[in-house]
CSV table of C-alpha atoms and ligand atoms in Angstrom, one decimal:
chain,number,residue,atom,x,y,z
A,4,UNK,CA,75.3,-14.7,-58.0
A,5,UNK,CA,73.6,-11.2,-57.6
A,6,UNK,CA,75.1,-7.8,-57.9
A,7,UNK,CA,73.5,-4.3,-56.6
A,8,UNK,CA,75.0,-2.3,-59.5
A,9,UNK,CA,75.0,1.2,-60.5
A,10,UNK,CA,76.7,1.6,-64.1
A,11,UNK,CA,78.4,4.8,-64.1
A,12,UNK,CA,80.4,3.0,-60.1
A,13,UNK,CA,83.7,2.8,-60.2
A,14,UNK,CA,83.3,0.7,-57.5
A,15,UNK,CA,80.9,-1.3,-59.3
A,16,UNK,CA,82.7,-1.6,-62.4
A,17,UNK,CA,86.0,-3.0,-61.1
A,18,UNK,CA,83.5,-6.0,-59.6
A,19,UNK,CA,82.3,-6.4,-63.1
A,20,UNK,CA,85.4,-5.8,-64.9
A,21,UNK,CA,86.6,-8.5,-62.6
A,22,UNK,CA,84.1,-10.7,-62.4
A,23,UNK,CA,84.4,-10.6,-67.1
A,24,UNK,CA,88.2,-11.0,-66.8
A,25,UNK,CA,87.6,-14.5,-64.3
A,26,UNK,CA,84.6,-15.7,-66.1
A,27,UNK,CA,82.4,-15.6,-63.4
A,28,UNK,CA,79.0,-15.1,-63.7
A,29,UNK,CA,77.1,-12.2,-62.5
A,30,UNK,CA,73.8,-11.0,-62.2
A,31,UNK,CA,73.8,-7.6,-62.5
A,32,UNK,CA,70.7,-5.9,-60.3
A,33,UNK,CA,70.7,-2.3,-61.5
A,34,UNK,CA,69.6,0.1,-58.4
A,35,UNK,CA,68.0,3.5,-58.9
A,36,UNK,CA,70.6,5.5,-57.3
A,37,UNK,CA,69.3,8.6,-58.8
A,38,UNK,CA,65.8,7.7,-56.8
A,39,UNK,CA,67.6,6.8,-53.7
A,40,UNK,CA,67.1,3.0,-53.6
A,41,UNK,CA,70.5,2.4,-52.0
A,42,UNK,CA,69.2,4.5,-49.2
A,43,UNK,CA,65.9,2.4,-49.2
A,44,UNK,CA,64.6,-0.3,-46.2
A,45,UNK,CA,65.5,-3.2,-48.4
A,46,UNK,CA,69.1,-2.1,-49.4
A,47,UNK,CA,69.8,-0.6,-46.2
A,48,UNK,CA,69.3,-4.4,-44.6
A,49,UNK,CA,71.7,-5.6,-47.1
A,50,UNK,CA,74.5,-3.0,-46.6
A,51,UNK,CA,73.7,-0.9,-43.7
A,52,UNK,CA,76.6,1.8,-45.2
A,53,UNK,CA,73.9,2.4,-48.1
A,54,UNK,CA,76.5,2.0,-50.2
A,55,UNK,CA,77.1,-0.1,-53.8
A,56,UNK,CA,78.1,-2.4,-54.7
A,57,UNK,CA,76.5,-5.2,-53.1
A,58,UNK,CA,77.4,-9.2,-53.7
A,59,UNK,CA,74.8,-11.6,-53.1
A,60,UNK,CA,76.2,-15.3,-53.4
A,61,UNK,CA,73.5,-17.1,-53.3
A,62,UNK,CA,72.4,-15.7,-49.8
A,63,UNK,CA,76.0,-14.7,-48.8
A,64,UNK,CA,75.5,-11.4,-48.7
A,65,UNK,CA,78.8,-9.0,-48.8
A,66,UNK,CA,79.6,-5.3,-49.1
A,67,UNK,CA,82.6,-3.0,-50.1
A,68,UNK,CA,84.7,-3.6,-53.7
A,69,UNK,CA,87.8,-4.5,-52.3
A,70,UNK,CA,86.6,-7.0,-50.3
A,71,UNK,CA,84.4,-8.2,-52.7
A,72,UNK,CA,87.4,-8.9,-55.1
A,73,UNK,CA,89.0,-10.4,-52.6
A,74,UNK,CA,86.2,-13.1,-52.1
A,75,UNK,CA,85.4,-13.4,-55.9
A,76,UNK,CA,89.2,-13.9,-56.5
A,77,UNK,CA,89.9,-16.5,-53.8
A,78,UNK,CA,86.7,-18.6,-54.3
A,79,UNK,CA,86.6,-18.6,-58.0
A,80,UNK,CA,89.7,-17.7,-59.8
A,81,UNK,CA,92.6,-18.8,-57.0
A,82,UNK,CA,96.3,-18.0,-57.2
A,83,UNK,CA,96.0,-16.2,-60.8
A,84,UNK,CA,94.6,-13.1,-59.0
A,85,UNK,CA,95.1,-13.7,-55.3
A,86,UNK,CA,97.8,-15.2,-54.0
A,87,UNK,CA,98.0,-18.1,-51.2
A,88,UNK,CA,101.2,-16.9,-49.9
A,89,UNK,CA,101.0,-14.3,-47.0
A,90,UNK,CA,103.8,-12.3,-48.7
A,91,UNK,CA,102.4,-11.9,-51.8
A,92,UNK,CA,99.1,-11.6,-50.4
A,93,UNK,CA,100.5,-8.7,-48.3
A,94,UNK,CA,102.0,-7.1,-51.6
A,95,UNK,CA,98.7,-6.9,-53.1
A,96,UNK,CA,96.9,-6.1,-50.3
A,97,UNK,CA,98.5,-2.5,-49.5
A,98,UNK,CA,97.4,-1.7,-53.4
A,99,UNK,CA,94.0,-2.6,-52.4
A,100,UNK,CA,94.1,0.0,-49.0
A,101,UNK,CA,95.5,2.2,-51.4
A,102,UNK,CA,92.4,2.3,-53.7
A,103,UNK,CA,90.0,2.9,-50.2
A,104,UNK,CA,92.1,5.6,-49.4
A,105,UNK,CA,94.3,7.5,-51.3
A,106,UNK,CA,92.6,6.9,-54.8
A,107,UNK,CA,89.1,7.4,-53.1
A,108,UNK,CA,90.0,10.7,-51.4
A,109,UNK,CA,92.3,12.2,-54.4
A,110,UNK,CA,90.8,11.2,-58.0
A,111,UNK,CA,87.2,9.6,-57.1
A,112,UNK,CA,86.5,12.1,-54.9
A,113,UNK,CA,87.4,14.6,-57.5
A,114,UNK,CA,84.8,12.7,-60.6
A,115,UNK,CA,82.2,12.8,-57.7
A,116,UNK,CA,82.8,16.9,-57.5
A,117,UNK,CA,82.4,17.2,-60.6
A,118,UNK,CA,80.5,14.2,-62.2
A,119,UNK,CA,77.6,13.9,-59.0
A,120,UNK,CA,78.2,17.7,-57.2
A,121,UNK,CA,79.2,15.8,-54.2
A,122,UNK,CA,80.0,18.5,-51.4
A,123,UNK,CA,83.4,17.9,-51.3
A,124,UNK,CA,86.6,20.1,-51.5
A,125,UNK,CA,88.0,19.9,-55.1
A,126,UNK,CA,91.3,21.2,-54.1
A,127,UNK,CA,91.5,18.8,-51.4
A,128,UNK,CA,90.9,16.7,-53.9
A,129,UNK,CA,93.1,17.6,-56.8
A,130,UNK,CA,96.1,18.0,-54.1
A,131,UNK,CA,95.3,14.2,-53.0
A,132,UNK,CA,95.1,13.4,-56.6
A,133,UNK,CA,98.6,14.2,-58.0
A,134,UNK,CA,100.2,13.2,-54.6
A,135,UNK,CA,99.0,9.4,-55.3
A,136,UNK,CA,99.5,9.4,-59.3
A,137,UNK,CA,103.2,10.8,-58.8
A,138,UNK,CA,103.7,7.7,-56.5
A,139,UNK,CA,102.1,5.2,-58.6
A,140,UNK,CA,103.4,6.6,-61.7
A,141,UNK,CA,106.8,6.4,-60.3
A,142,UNK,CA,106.0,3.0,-58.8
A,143,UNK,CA,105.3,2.1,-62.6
A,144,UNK,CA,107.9,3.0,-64.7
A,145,UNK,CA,109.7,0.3,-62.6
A,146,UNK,CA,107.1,-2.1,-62.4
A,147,UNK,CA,104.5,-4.0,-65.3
A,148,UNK,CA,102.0,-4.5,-62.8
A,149,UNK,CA,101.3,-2.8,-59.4
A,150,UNK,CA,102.0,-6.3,-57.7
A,151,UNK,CA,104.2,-9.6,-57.6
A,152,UNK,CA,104.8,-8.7,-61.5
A,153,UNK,CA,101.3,-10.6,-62.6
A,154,UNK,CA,97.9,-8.8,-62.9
A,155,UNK,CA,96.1,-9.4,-59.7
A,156,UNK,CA,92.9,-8.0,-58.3
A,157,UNK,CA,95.5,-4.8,-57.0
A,158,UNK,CA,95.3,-3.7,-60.7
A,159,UNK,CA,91.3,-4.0,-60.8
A,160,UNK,CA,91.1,-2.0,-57.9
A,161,UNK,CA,92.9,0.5,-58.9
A,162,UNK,CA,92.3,1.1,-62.1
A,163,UNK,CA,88.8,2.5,-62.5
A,164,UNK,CA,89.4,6.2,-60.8
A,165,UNK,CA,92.5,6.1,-62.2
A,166,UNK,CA,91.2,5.2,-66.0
A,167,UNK,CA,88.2,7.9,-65.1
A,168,UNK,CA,90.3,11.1,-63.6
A,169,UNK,CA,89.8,12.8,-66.7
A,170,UNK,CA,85.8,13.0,-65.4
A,171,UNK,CA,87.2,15.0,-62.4
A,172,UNK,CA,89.3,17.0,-64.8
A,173,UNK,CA,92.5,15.8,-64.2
A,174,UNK,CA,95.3,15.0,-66.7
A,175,UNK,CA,96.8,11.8,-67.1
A,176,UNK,CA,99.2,12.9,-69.9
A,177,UNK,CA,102.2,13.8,-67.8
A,178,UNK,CA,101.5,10.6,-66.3
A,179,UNK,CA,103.4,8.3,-69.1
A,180,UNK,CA,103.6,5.1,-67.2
A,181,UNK,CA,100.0,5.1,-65.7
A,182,UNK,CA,98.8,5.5,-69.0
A,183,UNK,CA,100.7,2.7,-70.2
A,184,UNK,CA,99.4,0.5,-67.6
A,185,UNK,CA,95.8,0.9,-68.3
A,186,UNK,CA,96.6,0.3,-71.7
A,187,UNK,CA,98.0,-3.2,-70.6
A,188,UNK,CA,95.3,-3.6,-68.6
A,189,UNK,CA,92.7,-2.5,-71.2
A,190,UNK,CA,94.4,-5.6,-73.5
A,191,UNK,CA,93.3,-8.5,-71.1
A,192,UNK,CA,91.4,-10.9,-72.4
A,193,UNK,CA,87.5,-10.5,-71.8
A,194,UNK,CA,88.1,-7.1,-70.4
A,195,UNK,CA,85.1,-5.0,-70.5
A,196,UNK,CA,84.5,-1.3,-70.5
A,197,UNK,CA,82.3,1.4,-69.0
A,198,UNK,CA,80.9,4.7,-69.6
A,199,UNK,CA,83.5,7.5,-69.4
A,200,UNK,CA,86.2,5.1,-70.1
B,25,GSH,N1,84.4,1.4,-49.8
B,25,GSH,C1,83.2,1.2,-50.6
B,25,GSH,C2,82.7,2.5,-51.1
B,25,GSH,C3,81.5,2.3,-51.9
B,25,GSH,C4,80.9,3.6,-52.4
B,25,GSH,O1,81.3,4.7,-51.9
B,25,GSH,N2,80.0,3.5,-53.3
B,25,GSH,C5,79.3,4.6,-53.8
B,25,GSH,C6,79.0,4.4,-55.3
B,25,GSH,S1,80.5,4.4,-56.2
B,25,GSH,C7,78.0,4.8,-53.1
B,25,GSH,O2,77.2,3.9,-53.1
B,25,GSH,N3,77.8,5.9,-52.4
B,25,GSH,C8,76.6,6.2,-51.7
B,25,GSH,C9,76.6,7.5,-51.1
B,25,GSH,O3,77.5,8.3,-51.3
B,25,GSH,O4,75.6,7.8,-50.4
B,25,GSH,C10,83.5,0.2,-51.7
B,25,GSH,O5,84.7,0.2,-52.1
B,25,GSH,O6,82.7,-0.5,-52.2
């Protein structure tokens, strides 16, 4: 099983983050985003949003993070990470259009100001940013994990642009509980790391 990757993705990284945590097997295809590849002929047939990351299961080709968890989860590591019942599917599902939303417009967006000089509004941003870490840190000092009190893939998708504010200069210290959840979530086993992290 392929993966278009980019190392310094959040989006990227919760796939692999995942995919080491469920001991499936990846092959990571690194893509020249620098150069433009994801924009290129080839990538573009793949994911016409020329966008990463990109699964390719053995011809099965599939774009966007979340649901890529999704799928990775449900084919290969079952009810540990995604639930079969449609309530508890539901619970972790509204974390996951949380991440492709509110944590992609507030703390991603404000890494990508700073980190890739992305022409976006910082303020916006930052604004965006403390609105969804008040709610998730509140959301955490009553709760271990963001869903049905396991880790499930609503953790991994969350927890990159969280983990990574810092690299759109925001601080997590008033945020007590967040930080003690990627600290929990930094102590699974096989749990891997990135750049900036
Ligand atoms: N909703 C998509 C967003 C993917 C995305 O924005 N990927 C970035 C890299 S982190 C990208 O490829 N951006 C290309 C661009 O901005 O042109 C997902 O979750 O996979």
């Amino acid at each position: 099983m392929k993966l278009y990757d980019l190392e310094l993705s959040g989006n990227c990284y919760k796939v692999r983050l995942f995919a080491a945590l469920a001991n499936i097997d990846l092959e990571l295809i690194a893509v020249d985003f620098l150069a433009g590849e994801h924009k290129s002929t080839e990538l573009l047939k793949l994911n016409p949003f020329g966008e990463l990351p990109i699964l390719d299961d053995h011809g099965f080709i599939l774009r966007d993070s979340q649901a890529i968890l999704i799928y990775l989860a449900n084919k290969y590591a079952g009810e540990a990470w995604w639930p079969s019942s449609p309530q508890q599917q539901a619970e972790v599902s509204q974390w996951l259009f949380v991440t492709a939303n509110e944590i992609q417009h507030g703390p991603c967006a404000a890494r990508l100001i700073d980190l890739f000089q992305y022409p976006l509004d910082k303020q916006v941003a930052l604004i965006k940013a403390e609105r969804i870490l008040t709610i998730l840190n509140t959301h955490l000092s009553e709760h271990t994990w963001l869903a049905i009190n396991r880790p499930t893939i609503a953790d991994i998708a969350v927890y990159p642009y969280v983990a990574l504010a810092h690299e759109g200069s925001i601080d997590l210290s008033p945020y007590v509980h967040i930080q003690a959840w990627l600290k929990r979530i930094q102590a699974l086993p096989n749990y891997v790391s990135m750049p900036g992290l």
